[in-house]
Coordinates of N, CA and C in Angstrom, one line a residue:
M299 N 65.2 278.3 -56.7 CA 64.1 278.0 -56.6 C 63.6 278.5 -55.3
N300 N 62.2 280.0 -54.9 CA 62.1 280.7 -53.4 C 60.6 281.6 -54.1
D301 N 59.8 282.0 -52.8 CA 58.8 282.5 -53.2 C 58.6 284.1 -52.4
T302 N 60.5 284.7 -52.5 CA 60.2 285.2 -52.6 C 61.5 286.4 -52.9
E303 N 61.2 287.3 -54.0 CA 61.5 288.2 -55.0 C 63.2 288.5 -54.5
E304 N 63.0 289.0 -53.2 CA 64.5 289.7 -52.4 C 65.3 288.7 -52.7
I305 N 64.8 287.5 -52.2 CA 65.8 286.4 -51.8 C 66.4 285.8 -53.4
L306 N 65.1 285.7 -54.5 CA 65.8 285.8 -55.9 C 66.8 286.4 -56.0
D307 N 66.7 287.7 -56.4 CA 67.4 288.4 -56.2 C 69.1 288.6 -55.6
L308 N 69.1 288.3 -54.6 CA 70.0 287.7 -54.0 C 70.6 287.1 -54.4
F309 N 70.6 285.9 -54.3 CA 70.8 284.9 -54.8 C 71.7 284.9 -56.4
R310 N 70.7 285.9 -57.5 CA 71.5 286.0 -58.7 C 72.2 286.9 -58.7
V311 N 72.3 288.0 -57.8 CA 73.6 289.0 -57.5 C 75.2 287.7 -57.1
I312 N 74.8 287.1 -55.6 CA 75.7 285.8 -55.5 C 76.4 285.1 -56.4
L313 N 75.6 284.6 -57.6 CA 76.0 283.6 -58.4 C 76.4 284.1 -59.5
E314 N 76.1 285.6 -60.0 CA 76.8 286.0 -61.1 C 77.8 286.8 -60.6
N315 N 77.9 286.8 -59.1 CA 79.5 287.2 -59.0 C 80.8 286.3 -58.9
M316 N 80.1 285.0 -59.0 CA 80.6 283.9 -58.9 C 80.9 283.6 -60.2
G317 N 80.5 284.2 -61.1 CA 80.7 284.1 -62.1 C 79.5 282.5 -63.5
H318 N 78.8 282.6 -62.3 CA 77.4 281.5 -63.0 C 76.4 282.4 -63.3
R319 N 75.4 282.3 -64.4 CA 74.0 282.2 -65.1 C 73.2 281.4 -64.1
M320 N 72.3 282.4 -63.7 CA 70.9 281.5 -62.8 C 69.6 282.0 -63.8
T321 N 68.9 280.7 -63.3 CA 67.2 281.2 -63.7 C 66.8 281.2 -62.8
A322 N 65.9 282.0 -62.6 CA 65.0 281.9 -60.9 C 63.2 282.0 -61.1
W323 N 62.9 281.3 -60.2 CA 61.7 281.1 -60.8 C 60.7 281.1 -58.9
S324 N 59.3 281.3 -59.3 CA 58.8 281.2 -57.9 C 58.5 279.9 -57.6
F325 N 57.2 279.3 -57.1 CA 56.6 278.1 -56.5 C 55.7 278.2 -58.0
S326 N 55.4 276.7 -58.6 CA 54.4 276.8 -59.3 C 53.8 275.6 -59.5
P327 N 53.3 275.2 -59.7 CA 52.3 273.4 -60.0 C 53.1 272.5 -60.8
D328 N 54.1 272.9 -61.8 CA 54.7 272.6 -63.2 C 56.6 272.6 -62.6
D329 N 56.9 273.0 -61.4 CA 57.8 272.8 -61.1 C 59.1 271.5 -61.4
L330 N 58.3 270.3 -61.5 CA 59.1 269.1 -61.3 C 59.7 269.2 -63.2
A331 N 58.3 269.6 -63.9 CA 58.3 269.6 -65.5 C 59.4 271.1 -66.0
T332 N 59.2 272.1 -65.3 CA 60.0 273.6 -65.7 C 61.9 272.5 -65.0
V333 N 61.7 272.0 -64.3 CA 63.6 271.2 -64.1 C 64.1 270.1 -64.6
T334 N 63.2 269.5 -65.4 CA 63.0 268.7 -66.3 C 63.8 269.1 -67.3
E335 N 62.9 269.6 -67.8 CA 63.6 270.9 -69.2 C 64.7 271.5 -68.8
I336 N 65.2 272.5 -68.1 CA 66.1 273.1 -67.9 C 67.4 272.5 -67.8
K337 N 67.2 271.3 -66.6 CA 68.4 270.6 -66.4 C 69.2 271.3 -65.8
P338 N 69.4 272.0 -64.8 CA 69.8 272.9 -64.2 C 71.1 272.2 -64.1
D339 N 72.4 272.9 -63.8 CA 73.5 272.2 -62.9 C 73.7 272.1 -61.5
L340 N 72.8 273.2 -61.0 CA 72.4 273.1 -59.8 C 70.9 273.9 -59.4
I341 N 70.6 273.2 -58.1 CA 69.2 273.8 -57.6 C 69.3 273.9 -56.1
I342 N 69.5 275.5 -56.1 CA 69.2 276.4 -54.9 C 67.3 275.9 -54.6
L343 N 67.0 275.6 -53.5 CA 65.9 275.6 -53.2 C 65.2 275.8 -51.9
D344 N 64.0 276.2 -51.4 CA 63.3 277.0 -50.3 C 62.5 275.3 -50.0
L345 N 62.6 275.0 -49.1 CA 61.6 273.9 -49.0 C 60.3 274.4 -48.0
M346 N 60.2 275.9 -47.8 CA 58.7 276.3 -47.7 C 58.1 277.2 -48.6
L347 N 57.8 276.3 -49.9 CA 57.2 276.9 -50.8 C 55.9 276.9 -51.0
G348 N 55.1 277.7 -51.7 CA 53.9 277.3 -51.9 C 52.7 277.6 -50.9
P349 N 50.8 277.3 -51.2 CA 50.1 277.6 -50.4 C 50.5 277.1 -49.3
T350 N 50.5 275.1 -49.4 CA 50.9 274.3 -47.7 C 52.3 274.7 -47.6
E351 N 52.9 275.5 -47.8 CA 54.2 275.5 -47.1 C 55.4 274.3 -47.2
L352 N 55.0 273.4 -48.1 CA 55.9 272.1 -47.9 C 56.0 272.2 -49.1
Q353 N 55.3 272.9 -50.2 CA 55.8 272.2 -51.3 C 57.2 272.7 -52.0
G354 N 58.0 273.3 -51.4 CA 59.6 272.9 -51.6 C 60.0 271.0 -51.1
W355 N 59.3 270.7 -50.3 CA 59.8 269.6 -49.6 C 59.3 268.4 -50.7
A356 N 58.3 269.1 -51.1 CA 57.9 267.4 -51.7 C 58.0 267.4 -53.5
L357 N 58.9 268.6 -53.7 CA 59.6 269.1 -54.7 C 61.1 268.9 -54.9
L358 N 61.4 268.6 -53.6 CA 62.6 268.1 -53.7 C 62.6 266.5 -53.7
Q359 N 61.5 265.9 -52.9 CA 61.3 264.8 -53.6 C 61.5 263.7 -54.3
K360 N 60.4 264.7 -55.1 CA 60.0 264.3 -56.5 C 61.5 264.6 -57.1
I361 N 62.5 265.5 -57.8 CA 63.5 265.6 -58.2 C 64.6 264.3 -57.5
R362 N 64.3 264.1 -56.6 CA 65.4 262.8 -56.2 C 64.7 261.4 -57.1
M363 N 62.9 261.4 -57.4 CA 62.8 260.2 -57.2 C 62.6 260.3 -58.9
T364 N 63.1 261.3 -59.6 CA 63.0 261.3 -61.1 C 63.9 260.8 -61.6
P365 N 64.5 259.8 -62.6 CA 65.4 259.6 -63.1 C 66.2 261.0 -63.9
A366 N 65.4 261.5 -64.4 CA 65.6 262.7 -65.3 C 66.8 263.9 -64.8
T367 N 66.3 263.7 -63.0 CA 66.6 265.1 -62.2 C 67.2 264.4 -61.1
E368 N 67.3 263.0 -60.7 CA 67.5 262.8 -59.6 C 69.2 262.9 -59.2
D369 N 70.1 263.2 -60.3 CA 71.1 263.2 -60.1 C 71.8 265.5 -59.8
I370 N 71.0 266.1 -60.1 CA 71.3 267.3 -60.4 C 71.3 267.7 -58.6
P371 N 72.6 268.1 -58.7 CA 73.1 268.8 -57.1 C 71.8 270.1 -56.4
V372 N 71.4 269.9 -55.4 CA 70.0 271.0 -54.9 C 70.7 270.9 -53.6
I373 N 70.9 272.1 -52.9 CA 70.8 272.7 -51.8 C 69.5 273.5 -51.3
V374 N 69.3 273.1 -50.2 CA 68.2 273.6 -49.8 C 68.4 275.2 -48.8
C375 N 68.1 276.3 -48.7 CA 68.3 277.1 -48.4 C 67.1 277.5 -47.2
S376 N 66.9 277.5 -46.4 CA 65.9 277.4 -45.8 C 65.7 278.2 -44.3
A377 N 65.1 278.8 -43.9 CA 64.5 278.8 -42.6 C 64.0 278.1 -41.7
A378 N 63.8 277.0 -41.9 CA 62.8 276.0 -41.0 C 63.8 275.3 -40.2
I379 N 64.6 275.7 -39.6 CA 66.2 275.3 -38.6 C 65.4 273.7 -38.7
N380 N 64.1 273.6 -37.3 CA 64.2 272.9 -36.6 C 63.6 271.6 -37.7
W381 N 63.2 272.0 -38.6 CA 62.5 270.9 -39.7 C 63.4 270.3 -40.8
V382 N 64.3 271.2 -40.9 CA 65.4 271.3 -41.5 C 66.6 269.6 -40.5
R383 N 67.0 269.9 -39.7 CA 67.3 268.7 -38.4 C 66.5 268.1 -38.4
E384 N 65.3 267.7 -38.3 CA 64.4 266.5 -38.3 C 64.7 265.7 -39.8
Q385 N 65.1 266.0 -40.7 CA 65.1 265.4 -42.0 C 66.6 265.6 -42.6
E386 N 67.6 265.6 -41.4 CA 69.4 265.7 -41.6 C 69.0 264.3 -42.4
G387 N 68.8 263.5 -41.5 CA 69.1 262.0 -42.8 C 69.0 261.4 -43.9
W388 N 67.8 262.2 -43.9 CA 67.0 261.8 -45.3 C 67.7 263.1 -46.0
L389 N 68.4 264.2 -45.7 CA 68.6 264.8 -46.9 C 70.0 264.9 -47.0
A390 N 71.1 263.8 -46.3 CA 72.4 263.8 -46.1 C 72.5 262.1 -47.0
A391 N 71.2 261.7 -46.9 CA 71.2 260.5 -47.8 C 71.3 260.4 -49.3
N392 N 70.0 261.8 -49.0 CA 69.6 262.2 -50.6 C 70.4 263.2 -51.6
A393 N 72.2 263.6 -50.8 CA 73.0 264.3 -51.2 C 72.6 265.8 -51.5
V394 N 72.0 266.2 -50.3 CA 71.3 267.2 -50.6 C 72.0 268.2 -49.3
K395 N 72.4 269.2 -50.1 CA 73.4 270.3 -48.8 C 72.4 271.3 -48.7
V396 N 73.0 271.6 -47.4 CA 71.7 272.9 -46.8 C 72.2 273.9 -46.1
V397 N 72.0 275.4 -46.6 CA 72.5 276.0 -46.4 C 71.1 277.0 -45.2
L398 N 71.4 277.2 -44.3 CA 70.4 278.2 -43.0 C 70.3 279.5 -43.3
K399 N 69.0 279.7 -43.1 CA 68.6 281.3 -43.4 C 68.6 281.3 -41.9
P400 N 69.0 282.4 -41.6 CA 70.2 283.6 -42.5 C 71.3 283.0 -42.6
F401 N 72.0 283.8 -43.8 CA 73.1 282.6 -44.1 C 74.1 283.9 -44.6
K402 N 75.3 283.5 -43.9 CA 76.6 284.2 -44.8 C 77.1 284.3 -46.3
V403 N 77.2 285.2 -46.9 CA 77.5 285.0 -48.6 C 78.4 283.9 -48.3
A404 N 79.5 283.8 -47.6 CA 80.5 283.2 -48.2 C 80.3 281.6 -47.8
H405 N 79.1 281.1 -46.4 CA 78.6 280.2 -46.6 C 77.9 279.3 -48.1
L406 N 77.2 280.1 -48.7 CA 75.8 280.2 -49.9 C 77.2 279.7 -50.9
E407 N 78.2 280.7 -50.8 CA 79.3 280.5 -52.2 C 79.9 279.0 -51.9
H408 N 80.5 278.6 -50.6 CA 81.1 277.1 -50.4 C 80.0 276.3 -50.8
A409 N 79.1 276.2 -50.6 CA 78.2 275.3 -50.7 C 77.5 275.0 -52.4
V410 N 77.8 276.4 -53.2 CA 77.7 276.5 -54.5 C 78.8 275.9 -55.2
E411 N 80.1 276.5 -54.4 CA 81.2 275.6 -55.5 C 81.5 274.3 -55.4
H412 N 81.0 273.7 -53.8 CA 81.3 272.4 -53.5 C 80.3 271.1 -54.7
A413 N 78.8 272.2 -54.7 CA 77.7 271.1 -55.5 C 78.4 271.2 -56.3
L414 N 78.8 272.0 -57.1 CA 78.9 272.4 -58.9 C 80.7 271.2 -59.3
A415 N 81.7 271.3 -57.9 CA 82.5 270.6 -58.1 C 82.3 268.8 -57.8
L416 N 81.5 268.5 -57.0 CA 81.2 267.1 -56.6 C 80.5 266.4 -57.6
P417 N 80.4 265.5 -58.4 CA 79.9 264.6 -58.9 C 79.0 263.8 -58.3
D418 N 79.5 263.7 -56.7 CA 78.3 262.6 -56.3 C 78.6 263.5 -54.9
M419 N 77.3 263.6 -54.0 CA 77.6 264.9 -53.3 C 76.9 263.8 -51.8
A420 N 76.7 263.0 -52.1 CA 76.4 261.8 -51.4 C 77.2 262.1 -49.8
D421 N 78.6 262.0 -49.4 CA 79.4 262.2 -48.4 C 79.5 263.9 -48.0
S422 N 78.8 264.6 -48.9 CA 79.2 266.1 -49.0 C 78.3 267.0 -48.0
S423 N 77.1 266.2 -47.4 CA 75.6 267.1 -46.8 C 76.1 267.5 -45.5
E424 N 76.1 269.1 -45.6 CA 76.9 269.9 -44.5 C 75.6 270.5 -44.2
F425 N 76.0 271.1 -43.1 CA 74.6 272.6 -42.0 C 74.9 273.7 -42.0
S426 N 75.1 274.7 -42.5 CA 75.6 275.8 -42.3 C 74.8 277.1 -41.3

């Protein structure tokens, strides 16, 4: 989930080259309902989404507080480096992996592989 089509296209290429299917969408007020309905194997989320620029953060908190979605692996892919560092404890405690923008494709691939391989990512949060 990202509000930049170019980033969504890049994610699609990377994930498809890894053998995965991808459903992409930009910010919408019904994102939690969409996540609950689709129940994806993994979410790659930019924190800085929507008109207030923190809609991604709000969505991430809702995902982790909703029983139907709380166990879905999440990778935050964001350029908000200082903000992400300030939230490092919360992200780690809530099993959220982080890939900082700009990123190397190999870093994202590594995060995806680990997120999909680990049933419990609580001890796997890693900042790239």
